[in-house]
Structure formats: structure tokens, C-alpha cells
mmCIF file of C-alpha atoms in Angstrom:
data_model
loop_
_atom_site.group_PDB
_atom_site.id
_atom_site.type_symbol
_atom_site.label_atom_id
_atom_site.label_comp_id
_atom_site.label_asym_id
_atom_site.label_seq_id
_atom_site.Cartn_x
_atom_site.Cartn_y
_atom_site.Cartn_z
ATOM 1 C CA MET A 1316 116.855 108.063 150.303
ATOM 2 C CA GLN A 1317 116.848 111.506 148.721
ATOM 3 C CA LEU A 1318 113.411 112.809 147.711
ATOM 4 C CA PHE A 1319 113.011 115.595 145.154
ATOM 5 C CA LYS A 1320 109.706 117.352 144.543
ATOM 6 C CA ASN A 1321 110.555 117.943 140.879
ATOM 7 C CA GLU A 1322 113.354 117.817 138.305
ATOM 8 C CA GLN A 1323 114.492 121.374 139.041
ATOM 9 C CA ALA A 1324 115.133 120.538 142.697
ATOM 10 C CA PHE A 1325 117.104 117.478 141.580
ATOM 11 C CA LEU A 1326 119.246 119.474 139.127
ATOM 12 C CA GLU A 1327 120.047 122.126 141.725
ATOM 13 C CA TYR A 1328 121.151 119.457 144.196
ATOM 14 C CA CYS A 1329 123.302 117.712 141.565
ATOM 15 C CA ARG A 1330 125.284 120.859 140.863
ATOM 16 C CA VAL A 1331 127.178 120.365 144.120
ATOM 17 C CA ASN A 1332 126.481 116.727 145.069
ATOM 18 C CA ASP A 1333 127.158 113.315 143.535
ATOM 19 C CA LEU A 1334 124.062 111.109 143.681
ATOM 20 C CA THR A 1335 125.336 108.063 141.778
ATOM 21 C CA GLY A 1336 125.846 106.080 145.004
ATOM 22 C CA THR A 1337 122.540 107.129 146.596
ATOM 23 C CA CYS A 1338 118.935 105.991 146.231
ATOM 24 C CA PHE A 1339 116.686 108.857 145.165
ATOM 25 C CA LEU A 1340 113.190 109.622 143.895
ATOM 26 C CA ILE A 1341 112.162 112.486 141.599
ATOM 27 C CA HIS A 1342 108.429 113.184 141.708
ATOM 28 C CA GLY A 1343 106.864 113.853 138.308
ATOM 29 C CA TYR A 1344 110.068 113.384 136.298
ATOM 30 C CA CYS A 1345 108.451 110.969 133.809
ATOM 31 C CA PHE A 1346 105.620 113.366 132.933
ATOM 32 C CA GLN A 1347 107.925 114.956 130.332
ATOM 33 C CA TRP A 1348 108.549 111.674 128.513
ATOM 34 C CA PRO A 1349 106.692 110.934 125.254
ATOM 35 C CA LEU A 1350 106.615 107.396 126.675
ATOM 36 C CA PHE A 1351 104.399 108.575 129.527
ATOM 37 C CA THR A 1352 101.471 109.158 127.147
ATOM 38 C CA GLN A 1353 102.232 105.884 125.320
ATOM 39 C CA GLY A 1354 102.827 103.784 128.414
ATOM 40 C CA ASN A 1355 99.303 103.250 129.730
ATOM 41 C CA PHE A 1356 97.273 100.085 129.245
ATOM 42 C CA TYR A 1357 94.965 101.649 126.632
ATOM 43 C CA SER A 1358 97.771 103.005 124.418
ATOM 44 C CA ILE A 1359 99.917 99.890 124.800
ATOM 45 C CA GLU A 1360 97.040 97.648 123.726
ATOM 46 C CA GLU A 1361 96.159 99.932 120.815
ATOM 47 C CA ASN A 1362 99.720 100.281 119.482
ATOM 48 C CA PHE A 1363 101.458 97.072 120.546
ATOM 49 C CA GLY A 1364 98.617 94.679 121.384
ATOM 50 C CA SER A 1365 99.618 92.051 118.813
ATOM 51 C CA ASP A 1366 103.171 91.705 120.158
ATOM 52 C CA LYS A 1367 103.966 88.239 121.486
ATOM 53 C CA ILE A 1368 105.448 87.964 124.965
ATOM 54 C CA PHE A 1369 106.266 85.192 127.399
ATOM 55 C CA ILE A 1370 104.681 85.383 130.828
ATOM 56 C CA GLU A 1371 105.163 83.404 134.001
ATOM 57 C CA GLU A 1372 101.889 82.023 135.307
ATOM 58 C CA GLY A 1373 103.093 82.338 138.868
ATOM 59 C CA ILE A 1374 105.725 84.934 139.706
ATOM 60 C CA ASN A 1375 109.309 83.621 139.793
ATOM 61 C CA LYS A 1376 108.202 80.172 138.572
ATOM 62 C CA SER A 1377 109.815 78.395 135.652
ATOM 63 C CA GLY A 1378 106.699 77.653 133.586
ATOM 64 C CA ARG A 1379 106.192 80.172 130.772
ATOM 65 C CA VAL A 1380 103.460 80.614 128.176
ATOM 66 C CA GLU A 1381 103.357 82.809 125.066
ATOM 67 C CA VAL A 1382 100.491 85.300 124.829
ATOM 68 C CA THR A 1383 99.832 88.599 123.084
ATOM 69 C CA VAL A 1384 100.310 91.857 124.942
ATOM 70 C CA SER A 1385 96.585 92.491 124.501
ATOM 71 C CA ASP A 1386 95.695 89.167 126.137
ATOM 72 C CA TYR A 1387 98.109 89.818 128.989
ATOM 73 C CA ILE A 1388 96.567 93.242 129.670
ATOM 74 C CA LYS A 1389 93.091 91.693 129.739
ATOM 75 C CA ARG A 1390 94.306 89.165 132.324
ATOM 76 C CA ILE A 1391 95.756 91.938 134.464
ATOM 77 C CA GLN A 1392 92.643 94.090 134.309
ATOM 78 C CA SER A 1393 90.362 91.144 135.052
ATOM 79 C CA GLY A 1394 92.160 90.605 138.352
ATOM 80 C CA VAL A 1395 94.395 87.625 137.557
ATOM 81 C CA LYS A 1396 97.202 87.738 140.108
ATOM 82 C CA GLY A 1397 100.688 86.287 140.417
ATOM 83 C CA MET A 1398 101.766 86.714 136.780
ATOM 84 C CA GLY A 1399 105.233 87.875 135.832
ATOM 85 C CA ASN A 1400 106.521 89.393 132.591
ATOM 86 C CA TRP A 1401 110.179 89.948 131.853
ATOM 87 C CA SER A 1402 110.108 89.263 128.120
ATOM 88 C CA TRP A 1403 108.786 92.482 126.556
ATOM 89 C CA GLN A 1404 111.311 95.036 125.345
ATOM 90 C CA PRO A 1405 109.434 97.277 122.906
ATOM 91 C CA HIS A 1406 112.365 99.698 122.688
ATOM 92 C CA LEU A 1407 114.160 96.935 120.768
ATOM 93 C CA SER A 1408 111.316 95.571 118.656
ATOM 94 C CA HIS A 1409 109.752 99.017 117.994
ATOM 95 C CA ALA A 1410 112.934 101.079 118.038
ATOM 96 C CA LYS A 1411 111.838 103.608 115.410
ATOM 97 C CA SER A 1412 108.533 104.542 117.017
ATOM 98 C CA LEU A 1413 109.991 104.634 120.533
ATOM 99 C CA ASN A 1414 113.244 106.386 119.704
ATOM 100 C CA ASN A 1415 113.851 109.247 122.163
ATOM 101 C CA SER A 1416 110.732 108.287 124.138
ATOM 102 C CA PHE A 1417 112.450 108.763 127.503
ATOM 103 C CA THR A 1418 115.371 110.589 129.069
ATOM 104 C CA VAL A 1419 117.741 109.719 131.895
ATOM 105 C CA PRO A 1420 119.409 112.468 133.965
ATOM 106 C CA GLU A 1421 122.921 113.060 132.643
ATOM 107 C CA ALA A 1422 124.255 113.005 136.201
ATOM 108 C CA ILE A 1423 123.621 109.261 136.540
ATOM 109 C CA THR A 1424 124.641 107.787 133.199
ATOM 110 C CA LEU A 1425 127.614 107.585 130.837
ATOM 111 C CA ASN A 1426 126.287 108.300 127.361
ATOM 112 C CA ASN A 1427 129.318 106.739 125.664
ATOM 113 C CA ILE A 1428 128.327 103.390 127.154
ATOM 114 C CA GLU A 1429 124.555 103.760 126.945
ATOM 115 C CA LYS A 1430 124.622 104.800 123.269
ATOM 116 C CA SER A 1431 127.141 102.138 122.229
ATOM 117 C CA LEU A 1432 126.075 98.881 120.598
ATOM 118 C CA VAL A 1433 126.759 96.971 123.824
ATOM 119 C CA GLY A 1434 124.809 99.518 125.840
ATOM 120 C CA GLU A 1435 121.902 99.510 123.400
ATOM 121 C CA LEU A 1436 121.546 95.740 123.636
ATOM 122 C CA VAL A 1437 122.628 94.890 127.187
ATOM 123 C CA LEU A 1438 121.032 97.886 128.918
ATOM 124 C CA ALA A 1439 117.841 97.995 126.832
ATOM 125 C CA PRO A 1440 114.786 98.898 128.940
ATOM 126 C CA TRP A 1441 111.818 96.701 129.768
ATOM 127 C CA ILE A 1442 108.149 97.472 130.191
ATOM 128 C CA LEU A 1443 106.758 95.569 133.167
ATOM 129 C CA MET A 1444 102.975 95.279 133.541
ATOM 130 C CA SER A 1445 101.538 93.733 136.682
ATOM 131 C CA ALA A 1446 98.244 93.097 138.447
ATOM 132 C CA THR A 1447 97.339 94.244 141.934
ATOM 133 C CA GLU A 1448 99.190 92.358 144.706
ATOM 134 C CA THR A 1449 101.778 90.932 142.297
ATOM 135 C CA VAL A 1450 105.181 90.811 143.965
ATOM 136 C CA THR A 1451 108.752 90.656 142.731
ATOM 137 C CA ASN A 1452 110.878 89.000 145.385
ATOM 138 C CA MET A 1453 114.065 90.374 146.907
ATOM 139 C CA HIS A 1454 117.050 90.243 144.550
ATOM 140 C CA GLN A 1455 120.126 92.034 143.213
ATOM 141 C CA ASP A 1456 120.488 92.825 139.507
ATOM 142 C CA MET A 1457 123.010 91.046 137.279
ATOM 143 C CA LEU A 1458 126.070 92.769 135.823
ATOM 144 C CA SER A 1459 126.329 95.316 138.662
ATOM 145 C CA VAL A 1460 124.047 97.795 136.889
ATOM 146 C CA ASN A 1461 122.321 100.707 138.582
ATOM 147 C CA GLY A 1462 118.536 100.414 138.554
ATOM 148 C CA ILE A 1463 115.930 102.850 137.245
ATOM 149 C CA VAL A 1464 112.153 102.631 137.544
ATOM 150 C CA GLY A 1465 109.807 105.091 135.844
ATOM 151 C CA GLN A 1466 106.192 104.671 136.933
ATOM 152 C CA LEU A 1467 103.872 105.107 133.932
ATOM 153 C CA GLN A 1468 100.528 103.936 135.318
ATOM 154 C CA GLY A 1469 99.240 102.579 138.615
ATOM 155 C CA VAL A 1470 100.969 102.417 141.982
ATOM 156 C CA LYS A 1471 103.913 100.272 143.041
ATOM 157 C CA GLU A 1472 105.809 99.877 146.318
ATOM 158 C CA PHE A 1473 109.567 99.266 146.363
ATOM 159 C CA THR A 1474 111.652 98.104 149.310
ATOM 160 C CA LEU A 1475 115.402 98.775 149.103
ATOM 161 C CA VAL A 1476 118.189 97.372 151.295
ATOM 162 C CA ALA A 1477 121.876 98.301 151.174
ATOM 163 C CA PRO A 1478 124.300 95.722 149.676
ATOM 164 C CA GLN A 1479 126.179 94.945 152.899
ATOM 165 C CA TYR A 1480 123.223 93.129 154.455
ATOM 166 C CA ALA A 1481 122.810 89.385 153.894
ATOM 167 C CA LEU A 1482 119.349 88.625 152.541
ATOM 168 C CA GLU A 1483 117.820 85.550 150.954
ATOM 169 C CA GLU A 1484 117.557 85.872 147.180
ATOM 170 C CA GLY A 1485 114.038 85.125 145.946
ATOM 171 C CA LYS A 1486 112.203 85.751 149.221
ATOM 172 C CA PHE A 1487 109.645 88.508 149.783
ATOM 173 C CA TYR A 1488 110.285 90.245 153.097
ATOM 174 C CA SER A 1489 107.624 91.992 155.142
ATOM 175 C CA THR A 1490 108.584 95.204 156.901
ATOM 176 C CA TYR A 1491 108.075 93.334 160.177
ATOM 177 C CA GLU A 1492 110.677 90.715 159.168
ATOM 178 C CA LEU A 1493 113.239 93.341 158.207
ATOM 179 C CA GLU A 1494 112.655 95.257 161.432
ATOM 180 C CA THR A 1495 112.952 92.054 163.483
ATOM 181 C CA LEU A 1496 116.249 91.235 161.761
ATOM 182 C CA GLY A 1497 117.488 94.735 162.530
ATOM 183 C CA ILE A 1498 118.084 95.474 158.847
ATOM 184 C CA PRO A 1499 117.650 99.113 157.761
ATOM 185 C CA PHE A 1500 115.517 99.526 154.655
ATOM 186 C CA GLU A 1501 113.912 102.157 152.480
ATOM 187 C CA CYS A 1502 110.271 101.756 151.474
ATOM 188 C CA VAL A 1503 108.961 104.034 148.732
ATOM 189 C CA VAL A 1504 105.618 104.146 146.914
ATOM 190 C CA LEU A 1505 105.766 105.116 143.237
ATOM 191 C CA HIS A 1506 102.880 107.004 141.664
ATOM 192 C CA PRO A 1507 102.504 107.852 137.960
ATOM 193 C CA GLY A 1508 105.353 110.109 136.852
ATOM 194 C CA ASP A 1509 107.736 109.141 139.656
ATOM 195 C CA PHE A 1510 111.354 108.238 138.844
ATOM 196 C CA LEU A 1511 113.358 105.957 141.159
ATOM 197 C CA TYR A 1512 117.113 105.332 141.045
ATOM 198 C CA PHE A 1513 119.063 102.850 143.160
ATOM 199 C CA PRO A 1514 122.797 102.053 142.900
ATOM 200 C CA ALA A 1515 124.382 98.775 141.829
ATOM 201 C CA HIS A 1516 124.149 95.809 144.217
ATOM 202 C CA TRP A 1517 121.257 97.226 146.234
ATOM 203 C CA TRP A 1518 118.706 94.616 147.206
ATOM 204 C CA HIS A 1519 115.198 95.415 146.001
ATOM 205 C CA GLN A 1520 111.712 93.935 145.921
ATOM 206 C CA ALA A 1521 108.395 95.306 144.669
ATOM 207 C CA LYS A 1522 104.670 94.938 145.256
ATOM 208 C CA THR A 1523 101.949 96.226 142.929
ATOM 209 C CA ILE A 1524 99.356 98.298 144.797
ATOM 210 C CA GLU A 1525 97.235 99.205 141.744
ATOM 211 C CA CYS A 1526 97.444 97.623 138.261
ATOM 212 C CA SER A 1527 100.771 98.941 137.085
ATOM 213 C CA VAL A 1528 102.895 99.784 134.059
ATOM 214 C CA SER A 1529 106.547 100.404 134.961
ATOM 215 C CA PHE A 1530 109.549 101.363 132.848
ATOM 216 C CA ILE A 1531 112.569 99.333 134.022
ATOM 217 C CA HIS A 1532 116.033 100.444 132.933
ATOM 218 C CA SER A 1533 119.707 100.085 133.877
ATOM 219 C CA THR A 1534 122.592 102.535 133.798
ATOM 220 C CA VAL A 1535 126.354 102.548 134.034
ATOM 221 C CA ASN A 1536 128.186 105.524 135.525
ATOM 222 C CA LEU A 1537 131.466 106.155 137.319
ATOM 223 C CA TYR A 1538 130.030 104.642 140.509
ATOM 224 C CA ASN A 1539 129.602 101.165 139.009
ATOM 225 C CA MET A 1540 131.650 101.171 135.779
ATOM 226 C CA THR A 1541 134.509 99.022 137.104
ATOM 227 C CA ALA A 1542 132.114 96.482 138.645
ATOM 228 C CA PHE A 1543 130.064 96.379 135.416
ATOM 229 C CA LEU A 1544 133.147 95.689 133.276
ATOM 230 C CA ASP A 1545 134.400 93.047 135.726
ATOM 231 C CA ASP A 1546 131.024 91.283 135.616
ATOM 232 C CA ALA A 1547 130.922 91.529 131.819
ATOM 233 C CA ILE A 1548 134.071 89.389 131.760
ATOM 234 C CA SER A 1549 133.293 86.996 134.615
ATOM 235 C CA GLN A 1550 129.695 86.425 133.424
ATOM 236 C CA MET A 1551 130.597 86.195 129.748
ATOM 237 C CA PRO A 1552 128.172 83.396 128.732
ATOM 238 C CA ALA A 1553 125.204 85.230 130.271
ATOM 239 C CA LEU A 1554 126.301 88.493 128.676
ATOM 240 C CA ILE A 1555 126.615 86.932 125.214
ATOM 241 C CA GLN A 1556 123.201 85.327 125.594
ATOM 242 C CA ARG A 1557 121.694 88.689 126.511
ATOM 243 C CA VAL A 1558 123.374 90.399 123.546
ATOM 244 C CA GLN A 1559 122.140 87.739 121.121
ATOM 245 C CA SER A 1560 118.591 87.798 122.519
ATOM 246 C CA ALA A 1561 118.411 91.589 122.350
ATOM 247 C CA ALA A 1562 119.925 91.615 118.844
ATOM 248 C CA LYS A 1563 117.190 89.274 117.639
ATOM 249 C CA LYS A 1564 114.481 91.543 119.072
ATOM 250 C CA ARG A 1565 116.185 94.585 117.544
ATOM 251 C CA GLY A 1566 116.521 92.927 114.144
ATOM 252 C CA TYR A 1567 120.324 93.004 114.115
ATOM 253 C CA PHE A 1568 121.870 90.054 112.314
ATOM 254 C CA GLY A 1569 124.996 89.234 110.379
ATOM 255 C CA TYR A 1570 128.655 90.043 110.836
ATOM 256 C CA ARG A 1571 128.119 92.928 113.258
ATOM 257 C CA ILE A 1572 126.666 90.763 116.035
ATOM 258 C CA LYS A 1573 128.884 87.773 115.195
ATOM 259 C CA TRP A 1574 131.935 90.000 115.545
ATOM 260 C CA LEU A 1575 130.681 91.430 118.821
ATOM 261 C CA CYS A 1576 129.956 88.034 120.395
ATOM 262 C CA ASN A 1577 133.197 86.496 119.133
ATOM 263 C CA GLY A 1578 135.050 89.480 120.551
ATOM 264 C CA PHE A 1579 133.479 88.868 123.948
ATOM 265 C CA ARG A 1580 134.430 85.189 123.787
ATOM 266 C CA SER A 1581 138.066 86.052 123.115
ATOM 267 C CA LEU A 1582 138.056 88.399 126.110
ATOM 268 C CA GLY A 1583 136.687 85.612 128.307
#
């Protein structure tokens, strides 16, 4: 794990080193984002409180209920635990107001992919809000994407394990368990403004220390481009479903999306 005290230290290191295959943390990187001032509970409720989202009443469970963002925030702040939210993508549904609300270091992304229609829909970011002690169990991300977390409010702990180790998907591991198994791991605590990057296929789990708002994003770069394209073909049905779901949130309809999805089907 590479730790950088600020963006300048990161940029200086990147001039002579490739970080795309390395986990790293940049302290304070997100402070420069317009999203940082918009991404706290108060501003989210004020600007997006009427948005409808699906939440899991019990993390990683199948039962989902539809609530407003405002109601969900009230549940979080009242101490309700064990809720999950993976359904809110305001950068799709509020694209105009959130356009250019964040930046990703050029060293870890391919703009030609990220700014394409496929990139806009498949790699669209999420805003994840969680109550204290909420956990996200150990897993690897679909489509071989690299992971990004920008901490906007609260405190969150991430545990990262290299891809070559065999772990149980959907289990939350204590540090004691990982040490007993002899599995090396990185444990990092994210505070507001911190920016975390981890490469494709890395195992990761998270625990909320203080009521949290996190920006969750994915990137494609030269490190994972081949794996991403391979997965896009081999996981075609899931990819098409993601494109169609994101297109609906973004308000894209008609021949453009039909052509895109039909094109994917012919590739598969």
C-alpha cells in the first residue's frame, strides 16, 4: 500500500512510477471536488432528498424496499444498522447538476473509455451511505474493474487482500482470522477527503466506523483493459442489463441504446 500525504506527492511519484497495479491512498485528494461540498448528509437531503432508492434491510440480503433518500438518511442518523444501498447513482439521474463534480487522476484511467457511452453507463459512480457498524463483506468486483473510493463524510475501514489468495465470497473476515490463515492484508481507515485506489481482482471488504458517505467508482486502464474487455464478452447478459439499467436512470432511450445492446449481443 502506497500512502501519499497529498496530491502533489502522488503526482511526483507518478512521474517515474506506474501505480495502476498497486493499492494506494491519497490523503485529502477529494477536498478539491465540488462533490465534496455536496456529498454530506445535509446537502444530499436538501438537494436529492426526494429521490427514490432501493435499500436492503439487512446487508447482503435479498429483500429490498423502496424509500426516499431523505428517509434513508434519517434511518442512518437514528442508528439503524445493517442496511445496504447499491441503487443510488445520482451522476446518472442528476447528470447536469453533477457534471464535472469529481476528478480521477489521469495516471489511473483511460479517458477514451471512461468518456465513451459504454464507460458513462457501465462505469457510472455510486454514492454509498451507511450507518455505524455496517459492513460490506469480502468480495471481488465484476468486470475486472479497478476500484476507487472517495470518502465524503464519516469514517470507513477497508481491508484489501491480493487476488492470488483464496477467500470466501460474502464473508466478513476479522484481522485475527486473516492472520491465523497466514493471508497478508492491507487495512486502511478512510477519513473525509481520502481517496483509495485498488487494482482489478483485489478482494475487499469495508466496515463503517462513523456514519458515512462514500463515492464508489470504477476505472479501466492499461493494467486491466484486456481483462475488462474479456469479461465484457464473457459476462454479456450482465453487462447488457447494467447498460440498460444505467440508461434508464440517465434518461437515454431509443435507437442509441437499442443499437448498443444489440451490438453487444452480436459480439456475444
